[in-house]
Each structure stands twice: as structure tokens, then as C-alpha cells.
Amino acid sequence: MNFVKDHTLFLFPFPVLSRRSVTILAALLLLGAMAALTGCESDDCVNCVNLPPPVVPTGVHSISGDGSVLVQWYDISYHPYDGQYNANVERYFIYWRFYQDGDENDPGRTFEYLGEVAWNENFDPNSGLHWFEDTGAVNGERYEYAVAAVNADGLESALSYELVTDAPLPHSAAPVVLYDRDGGFPERSMFDFSLLEDGNNQGGTGFQADIQVFFQNGVPYVETVRSGVSIQDFGAFISGQGELVFEGVSWAPAEGYSSTGVLELITGHIYVLELNEGSDGLHYAKFGVLSVGSEVVEIIWAYQTISGLPELSVPSDGDRFTQPGPSIVSY
């Protein structure tokens, strides 16, 4: 279960926190609790024991979605590691902020409460990862996330140390079919990433496509159509079940683009594009080939709306857990 707060609203009792203030607040709460119990009798010391703040969550990372961001982190398990309730970690708080390049150099930057996940919710035992989906994220905005652990006394850990930034981006809600340029549907052989991002159909008149599909001796190819478009074959990304792993390419490279702009289309391969959109600047996109038929190619795609940002991470349906690592972080 996710408890979500809208990005534009701020609710008591969760204040705006910085990484430094979270640590200080936790320490003050602990000292206050200890001071209140200084009069305990030595034979009643069991009532004098207070829980320390939890350890800091680790392995925090994110996956871009279309109008959403998936935040993941490793489960924290204290002795006796039996998968049962432990007062040392009762839940996790997720925090967010808008991000700009260079913000990571400001240790006093502040975060706002976004939501929470209970110790036994949103958890995959195979990967050891918890997750929280920020469904209030907007395509074209950049965000930073952090996670804190909370114990049964309400004490929070410091915010997670990883720099986790993300920018959700539009991608195909369903596969797109492209036809042979020299076949029966030449107007459906072309593709314009920025138009598709705006919800328009490819093909027709009045637009200049980025790429076009054609067949030669039964073999499908893609070619760039206009100047300012560069393309490269990033290779095969296929799961053990033979399915395309679209999130396998999460970042567009600065180099390695084809000098001819013509590449063979291969099932299971992902292709990355650099698109000069004129006054809108440089954008990046990718598409993966799902299948190849007779004079037809089926693809899925993603387009980064933020100018100059090469991030292209989009999760495949049903595949949330992508980061390798230990199943459980134990203490």
C-alpha cells in the first residue's frame, strides 16, 4: 500500500527536511527520551531502554515511467531475521524535491514528505527490494528522491545517501507497426518521435519524419530521414524468456552513432537516437524491435522531452526489480 501526497500540497506533521536536519532531529529526539528517563530505578531498567534511530536505507535507485517514477531500496532486517515484525524498522518514509544540475553539491537542500511504505508492504523477497511508485510525477520535470527508515518509537534514520534523480518520459502505450516504404502503406513507414509524444499518429502529410523503414531482399532496415537525426544500434537486449528488455538501455551515449544513418532492424535489438529539434534543442529517443514480419516491423519507443537530458530508462511491464544485489540488508 502506498500513502501518497500530491507534489503541490504540504501536510502537517511532516516538515520540509534536509539531510542534515533529519540527523539532528533524530539525535534530539533520542536525547530527549533519555533525559526523561533519568529517574528510573536500577531494578526497573527494562523501562529505561529506548530504541535508537534505524540505520539508513541503502541501494536506493529509481526507474522512469510514463508520468511516474518507481523508487526502490533494499529491505532492512534486524536480528533475528525471521521475516516477522521488528520494532527497529516499522516503515519507510519517501521524500522528494525538484532537481536541477548541481543541487547535489548543496548538503542543506530540503526534501518534502511524499509517502510511506510499511515494513511488510511493496516488497519482493527474491530481490530484497521495497518499492514506492510516485504517480504524481510529471513528464518533462526532474526530481530527486530519498528514503528514511522509521522505528516503532517514530524515530527516523538520516536520509539515504545515494543521489537519486529521475525524469519521467513518455513512451508507447502499445506497440507501433511500421510498414515497408516501398510496400502498400508507404505513409505508415515513417516515424516522428516528437509528434508521437504529443499523441499524434505517424504518417500522413504535413510533417517531417525522423526515421523510415524499408525492406531490401526481405531484410528490414531503418534510415534517418532528415538532417539532425543520428542513430545507432545499441545491441540485443533479450530476457531468458526471449522477450525484449526495453529498460536495458537507460542512457543515450554521446558517441557511436552511424555515419550513414542506415541500419538493419533486428528483433530484440534497441536503437538509440539523437534528435536535433531546432529551437527546442537536442533530444534523445530509443526504440526496440519486438518482431519482424513480411514488410512490417513492430516496435516500442520512448522519447525524452527534456532538452539535453540523455536519460531513457523505462520499465518493462511486470518487471520492477532490475538491480542486482543482496536479498536483505541485515543488522
CSV table of C-alpha atoms in Angstrom, one decimal:
chain,number,residue,atom,x,y,z
A,1,MET,CA,0.0,0.0,0.0
A,2,ASN,CA,1.3,3.5,-0.8
A,3,PHE,CA,0.3,6.6,1.1
A,4,VAL,CA,0.8,9.3,-1.4
A,5,LYS,CA,0.9,13.1,-1.1
A,6,ASP,CA,0.5,15.3,-4.2
A,7,HIS,CA,3.6,17.2,-5.2
A,8,THR,CA,1.9,20.6,-4.8
A,9,LEU,CA,0.5,20.0,-1.3
A,10,PHE,CA,2.2,20.0,2.1
A,11,LEU,CA,0.6,18.3,5.1
A,12,PHE,CA,1.3,18.5,8.8
A,13,PRO,CA,3.0,16.8,10.6
A,14,PHE,CA,5.7,16.1,8.0
A,15,PRO,CA,8.0,19.1,7.8
A,16,VAL,CA,10.4,20.1,5.0
A,17,LEU,CA,13.6,18.3,5.9
A,18,SER,CA,17.3,18.5,4.8
A,19,ARG,CA,19.7,15.6,5.1
A,20,ARG,CA,21.4,17.5,8.0
A,21,SER,CA,18.2,18.3,9.8
A,22,VAL,CA,16.9,14.7,9.7
A,23,THR,CA,20.1,13.5,11.5
A,24,ILE,CA,19.9,16.4,14.1
A,25,LEU,CA,16.2,15.8,14.7
A,26,ALA,CA,16.7,12.1,15.3
A,27,ALA,CA,19.5,12.8,17.8
A,28,LEU,CA,17.5,15.4,19.7
A,29,LEU,CA,14.5,13.1,20.0
A,30,LEU,CA,16.7,10.3,21.3
A,31,LEU,CA,18.4,12.6,23.8
A,32,GLY,CA,15.1,14.0,25.0
A,33,ALA,CA,13.8,10.5,25.6
A,34,MET,CA,16.9,9.5,27.5
A,35,ALA,CA,16.7,12.7,29.7
A,36,ALA,CA,13.0,12.0,30.6
A,37,LEU,CA,14.0,8.6,32.0
A,38,THR,CA,17.0,9.6,34.1
A,39,GLY,CA,15.0,8.9,37.3
A,40,CYS,CA,14.5,5.2,36.5
A,41,GLU,CA,15.4,2.8,39.3
A,42,SER,CA,18.2,0.4,38.5
A,43,ASP,CA,15.9,-2.6,39.1
A,44,ASP,CA,13.4,-1.2,36.6
A,45,CYS,CA,15.9,-0.7,33.8
A,46,VAL,CA,13.8,-2.5,31.3
A,47,ASN,CA,11.6,0.6,31.1
A,48,CYS,CA,14.7,2.7,30.5
A,49,VAL,CA,15.6,1.1,27.2
A,50,ASN,CA,14.7,3.2,24.1
A,51,LEU,CA,15.1,2.2,20.5
A,52,PRO,CA,17.9,4.0,18.7
A,53,PRO,CA,17.1,5.6,15.3
A,54,PRO,CA,17.1,3.0,12.5
A,55,VAL,CA,20.0,2.5,10.1
A,56,VAL,CA,19.9,4.4,6.8
A,57,PRO,CA,18.3,2.6,3.9
A,58,THR,CA,20.7,1.5,1.1
A,59,GLY,CA,20.5,0.7,-2.6
A,60,VAL,CA,18.1,3.5,-3.3
A,61,HIS,CA,17.5,3.9,-7.0
A,62,SER,CA,14.7,4.8,-9.4
A,63,ILE,CA,13.2,3.7,-12.7
A,64,SER,CA,11.5,6.2,-15.0
A,65,GLY,CA,7.9,5.6,-16.1
A,66,ASP,CA,5.4,7.5,-18.2
A,67,GLY,CA,4.1,10.1,-15.8
A,68,SER,CA,5.5,8.1,-12.8
A,69,VAL,CA,8.8,7.2,-11.1
A,70,LEU,CA,9.4,3.9,-9.3
A,71,VAL,CA,11.7,4.3,-6.3
A,72,GLN,CA,13.3,1.1,-4.9
A,73,TRP,CA,15.5,0.3,-1.9
A,74,TYR,CA,16.8,-2.7,0.0
A,75,ASP,CA,14.9,-4.2,2.9
A,76,ILE,CA,16.4,-3.6,6.3
A,77,SER,CA,16.3,-6.6,8.6
A,78,TYR,CA,17.4,-6.7,12.2
A,79,HIS,CA,18.1,-9.9,14.3
A,80,PRO,CA,16.5,-12.5,14.4
A,81,TYR,CA,16.0,-12.1,10.6
A,82,ASP,CA,12.8,-14.2,10.7
A,83,GLY,CA,10.6,-12.1,8.4
A,84,GLN,CA,8.4,-11.1,11.3
A,85,TYR,CA,7.7,-7.6,12.7
A,86,ASN,CA,10.7,-5.9,14.3
A,87,ALA,CA,10.3,-2.6,16.2
A,88,ASN,CA,13.6,-1.4,14.8
A,89,VAL,CA,12.1,-0.7,11.4
A,90,GLU,CA,8.3,-0.2,11.3
A,91,ARG,CA,8.0,1.7,8.0
A,92,TYR,CA,9.8,3.8,5.4
A,93,PHE,CA,9.2,7.4,4.5
A,94,ILE,CA,9.8,8.5,0.9
A,95,TYR,CA,10.9,12.2,0.3
A,96,TRP,CA,11.1,14.2,-2.9
A,97,ARG,CA,12.2,17.5,-4.3
A,98,PHE,CA,12.6,19.2,-7.7
A,99,TYR,CA,16.1,18.7,-9.0
A,100,GLN,CA,18.5,20.9,-11.1
A,101,ASP,CA,22.1,20.1,-12.1
A,102,GLY,CA,24.5,20.9,-9.3
A,103,ASP,CA,21.9,20.5,-6.5
A,104,GLU,CA,23.9,17.6,-5.2
A,105,ASN,CA,26.6,20.0,-4.1
A,106,ASP,CA,24.2,21.6,-1.5
A,107,PRO,CA,24.2,19.5,1.7
A,108,GLY,CA,21.4,21.7,3.1
A,109,ARG,CA,18.9,21.1,0.3
A,110,THR,CA,15.4,20.3,1.6
A,111,PHE,CA,13.0,17.5,0.8
A,112,GLU,CA,9.3,17.1,1.3
A,113,TYR,CA,7.4,14.1,2.5
A,114,LEU,CA,5.9,12.1,-0.4
A,115,GLY,CA,4.5,8.9,1.0
A,116,GLU,CA,5.3,5.8,3.1
A,117,VAL,CA,5.5,2.0,2.9
A,118,ALA,CA,5.1,-0.4,5.8
A,119,TRP,CA,7.9,-2.8,6.7
A,120,ASN,CA,6.0,-5.7,5.1
A,121,GLU,CA,4.4,-3.9,2.1
A,122,ASN,CA,5.6,-3.4,-1.5
A,123,PHE,CA,8.4,-6.0,-1.0
A,124,ASP,CA,9.8,-8.6,-3.4
A,125,PRO,CA,11.6,-11.4,-1.4
A,126,ASN,CA,13.6,-12.5,-4.4
A,127,SER,CA,15.4,-9.2,-4.9
A,128,GLY,CA,15.1,-7.9,-1.3
A,129,LEU,CA,13.7,-4.7,-2.7
A,130,HIS,CA,10.9,-2.5,-1.4
A,131,TRP,CA,9.3,-0.1,-3.9
A,132,PHE,CA,7.2,3.1,-4.0
A,133,GLU,CA,5.6,4.5,-7.1
A,134,ASP,CA,5.4,8.3,-7.4
A,135,THR,CA,2.3,8.6,-9.6
A,136,GLY,CA,2.3,12.4,-9.2
A,137,ALA,CA,5.5,12.9,-11.3
A,138,VAL,CA,5.1,14.9,-14.5
A,139,ASN,CA,6.9,14.1,-17.8
A,140,GLY,CA,9.5,16.8,-18.5
A,141,GLU,CA,10.3,17.5,-14.9
A,142,ARG,CA,13.3,16.4,-12.9
A,143,TYR,CA,13.0,15.0,-9.4
A,144,GLU,CA,15.3,13.9,-6.6
A,145,TYR,CA,14.3,11.2,-4.1
A,146,ALA,CA,15.5,10.0,-0.7
A,147,VAL,CA,14.2,7.3,1.7
A,148,ALA,CA,14.3,7.2,5.6
A,149,ALA,CA,13.6,4.2,7.9
A,150,VAL,CA,11.3,4.7,10.9
A,151,ASN,CA,11.1,2.6,14.0
A,152,ALA,CA,8.3,1.9,16.4
A,153,ASP,CA,9.1,5.0,18.5
A,154,GLY,CA,8.7,7.2,15.5
A,155,LEU,CA,12.4,8.0,15.2
A,156,GLU,CA,13.7,8.4,11.6
A,157,SER,CA,17.0,7.5,10.2
A,158,ALA,CA,19.0,10.0,8.3
A,159,LEU,CA,18.0,10.3,4.6
A,160,SER,CA,19.5,7.8,2.2
A,161,TYR,CA,22.9,8.8,0.9
A,162,GLU,CA,22.6,7.9,-2.8
A,163,LEU,CA,22.0,10.7,-5.3
A,164,VAL,CA,18.7,9.5,-6.9
A,165,THR,CA,17.4,11.8,-9.7
A,166,ASP,CA,14.8,10.9,-12.3
A,167,ALA,CA,12.9,12.4,-15.2
A,168,PRO,CA,9.7,10.5,-16.2
A,169,LEU,CA,9.3,10.4,-20.0
A,170,PRO,CA,6.5,9.3,-22.5
A,171,HIS,CA,6.7,6.0,-24.2
A,172,SER,CA,4.5,3.9,-26.3
A,173,ALA,CA,1.4,2.7,-24.5
A,174,ALA,CA,1.1,-0.1,-27.2
A,175,PRO,CA,3.4,-1.4,-29.9
A,176,VAL,CA,3.6,0.6,-33.1
A,177,VAL,CA,3.6,-1.1,-36.5
A,178,LEU,CA,5.7,0.4,-39.3
A,179,TYR,CA,5.4,-0.8,-42.9
A,180,ASP,CA,7.8,-1.0,-45.8
A,181,ARG,CA,8.4,2.3,-47.5
A,182,ASP,CA,8.1,0.6,-50.9
A,183,GLY,CA,5.0,-1.5,-50.0
A,184,GLY,CA,1.3,-0.9,-49.9
A,185,PHE,CA,1.4,1.6,-47.0
A,186,PRO,CA,4.3,4.0,-47.6
A,187,GLU,CA,2.7,6.7,-45.4
A,188,ARG,CA,2.9,4.2,-42.5
A,189,SER,CA,6.7,3.6,-42.9
A,190,MET,CA,7.7,6.8,-41.2
A,191,PHE,CA,8.0,7.8,-37.5
A,192,ASP,CA,8.3,11.2,-35.8
A,193,PHE,CA,9.1,10.8,-32.1
A,194,SER,CA,8.1,14.3,-31.0
A,195,LEU,CA,4.7,14.0,-32.8
A,196,LEU,CA,4.0,10.6,-31.2
A,197,GLU,CA,4.9,12.1,-27.8
A,198,ASP,CA,2.2,14.7,-28.4
A,199,GLY,CA,-0.3,11.9,-29.2
A,200,ASN,CA,-0.4,12.3,-32.9
A,201,ASN,CA,-0.3,9.4,-35.4
A,202,GLN,CA,2.8,8.9,-37.6
A,203,GLY,CA,2.4,9.1,-41.3
A,204,GLY,CA,0.2,11.4,-43.3
A,205,THR,CA,1.1,14.8,-44.6
A,206,GLY,CA,2.4,18.0,-43.1
A,207,PHE,CA,5.3,16.6,-41.0
A,208,GLN,CA,8.9,15.6,-41.5
A,209,ALA,CA,9.7,12.2,-40.1
A,210,ASP,CA,12.8,11.3,-38.0
A,211,ILE,CA,13.2,7.7,-39.4
A,212,GLN,CA,11.7,5.5,-42.1
A,213,VAL,CA,11.6,1.7,-42.6
A,214,PHE,CA,12.3,-0.1,-45.8
A,215,PHE,CA,13.0,-3.7,-46.9
A,216,GLN,CA,15.7,-4.9,-49.2
A,217,ASN,CA,15.7,-8.6,-50.3
A,218,GLY,CA,13.3,-9.3,-47.4
A,219,VAL,CA,15.6,-7.7,-44.8
A,220,PRO,CA,14.2,-4.7,-42.9
A,221,TYR,CA,16.3,-1.5,-42.5
A,222,VAL,CA,15.8,1.8,-40.8
A,223,GLU,CA,17.2,5.1,-42.2
A,224,THR,CA,17.2,8.6,-40.8
A,225,VAL,CA,15.1,10.9,-43.0
A,226,ARG,CA,16.1,14.5,-42.0
A,227,SER,CA,19.3,16.2,-41.1
A,228,GLY,CA,19.9,16.5,-37.4
A,229,VAL,CA,19.0,12.8,-36.7
A,230,SER,CA,21.6,10.3,-35.6
A,231,ILE,CA,21.0,6.6,-34.9
A,232,GLN,CA,22.9,3.7,-33.5
A,233,ASP,CA,22.2,0.0,-32.8
A,234,PHE,CA,22.8,-0.5,-29.1
A,235,GLY,CA,22.7,-4.3,-29.4
A,236,ALA,CA,20.4,-7.2,-28.3
A,237,PHE,CA,18.5,-6.9,-25.0
A,238,ILE,CA,16.6,-10.2,-24.6
A,239,SER,CA,15.4,-11.9,-21.4
A,240,GLY,CA,15.8,-15.6,-20.7
A,241,GLN,CA,12.2,-16.0,-21.9
A,242,GLY,CA,13.1,-14.4,-25.2
A,243,GLU,CA,11.4,-11.1,-24.6
A,244,LEU,CA,12.7,-7.6,-25.3
A,245,VAL,CA,14.2,-6.0,-22.2
A,246,PHE,CA,13.4,-2.4,-23.1
A,247,GLU,CA,14.8,-0.9,-19.9
A,248,GLY,CA,18.2,-2.4,-20.8
A,249,VAL,CA,19.1,0.9,-22.4
A,250,SER,CA,18.7,3.7,-19.8
A,251,TRP,CA,21.1,6.3,-21.1
A,252,ALA,CA,21.9,7.7,-24.6
A,253,PRO,CA,25.7,7.7,-25.3
A,254,ALA,CA,27.5,10.8,-26.6
A,255,GLU,CA,29.3,8.8,-29.3
A,256,GLY,CA,29.0,5.7,-31.6
A,257,TYR,CA,26.3,6.9,-34.0
A,258,SER,CA,26.1,5.6,-37.5
A,259,SER,CA,27.8,7.7,-40.2
A,260,THR,CA,25.4,6.5,-42.9
A,261,GLY,CA,22.2,6.7,-40.9
A,262,VAL,CA,21.1,3.3,-42.3
A,263,LEU,CA,20.9,0.2,-40.0
A,264,GLU,CA,19.5,-3.3,-40.2
A,265,LEU,CA,16.5,-3.9,-37.9
A,266,ILE,CA,16.9,-7.0,-35.8
A,267,THR,CA,14.3,-8.5,-33.4
A,268,GLY,CA,15.4,-7.9,-29.8
A,269,HIS,CA,17.7,-5.0,-30.6
A,270,ILE,CA,17.3,-1.5,-29.2
A,271,TYR,CA,18.2,1.6,-31.2
A,272,VAL,CA,19.2,5.0,-29.7
A,273,LEU,CA,18.6,8.3,-31.5
A,274,GLU,CA,20.0,11.8,-31.1
A,275,LEU,CA,17.4,14.3,-32.4
A,276,ASN,CA,18.2,18.0,-33.1
A,277,GLU,CA,14.7,19.6,-32.7
A,278,GLY,CA,15.8,23.1,-33.8
A,279,SER,CA,14.8,25.8,-31.4
A,280,ASP,CA,13.7,23.1,-28.9
A,281,GLY,CA,17.3,21.8,-28.6
A,282,LEU,CA,18.8,18.3,-28.6
A,283,HIS,CA,16.6,15.4,-27.6
A,284,TYR,CA,17.1,11.7,-27.2
A,285,ALA,CA,14.9,8.7,-28.0
A,286,LYS,CA,15.1,4.9,-28.3
A,287,PHE,CA,13.0,2.2,-29.9
A,288,GLY,CA,13.1,-1.6,-29.6
A,289,VAL,CA,12.2,-4.1,-32.2
A,290,LEU,CA,9.5,-6.6,-31.0
A,291,SER,CA,9.0,-8.5,-34.2
A,292,VAL,CA,9.7,-8.5,-37.9
A,293,GLY,CA,7.2,-9.8,-40.4
A,294,SER,CA,6.6,-9.7,-44.2
A,295,GLU,CA,7.1,-6.0,-45.0
A,296,VAL,CA,6.2,-5.0,-41.4
A,297,VAL,CA,8.1,-4.2,-38.2
A,298,GLU,CA,6.7,-3.9,-34.7
A,299,ILE,CA,8.4,-1.5,-32.3
A,300,ILE,CA,8.0,0.2,-28.9
A,301,TRP,CA,9.6,3.6,-28.2
A,302,ALA,CA,10.5,6.2,-25.6
A,303,TYR,CA,11.2,9.9,-26.1
A,304,GLN,CA,12.9,12.3,-23.6
A,305,THR,CA,11.0,15.6,-23.5
A,306,ILE,CA,13.8,17.4,-21.5
A,307,SER,CA,16.2,19.1,-23.9
A,308,GLY,CA,19.8,17.9,-23.5
A,309,LEU,CA,18.9,15.1,-21.0
A,310,PRO,CA,20.1,11.6,-22.3
A,311,GLU,CA,18.1,9.6,-19.7
A,312,LEU,CA,16.0,6.9,-21.4
A,313,SER,CA,15.1,4.5,-18.6
A,314,VAL,CA,11.6,3.0,-18.9
A,315,PRO,CA,10.5,-0.2,-17.0
A,316,SER,CA,9.0,-3.2,-18.8
A,317,ASP,CA,5.5,-4.2,-17.7
A,318,GLY,CA,5.7,-6.6,-14.8
A,319,ASP,CA,9.4,-6.2,-14.3
A,320,ARG,CA,10.0,-3.9,-11.4
A,321,PHE,CA,13.1,-5.5,-9.9
A,322,THR,CA,16.2,-4.9,-12.1
A,323,GLN,CA,19.1,-4.0,-9.8
A,324,PRO,CA,21.2,-7.0,-8.7
A,325,GLY,CA,22.4,-7.3,-5.1
A,326,PRO,CA,21.9,-9.0,-1.8
A,327,SER,CA,18.4,-10.1,-0.9
A,328,ILE,CA,18.4,-8.5,2.5
A,329,VAL,CA,20.5,-5.9,4.4
A,330,SER,CA,20.7,-7.3,7.9
A,331,TYR,CA,21.8,-5.7,11.2
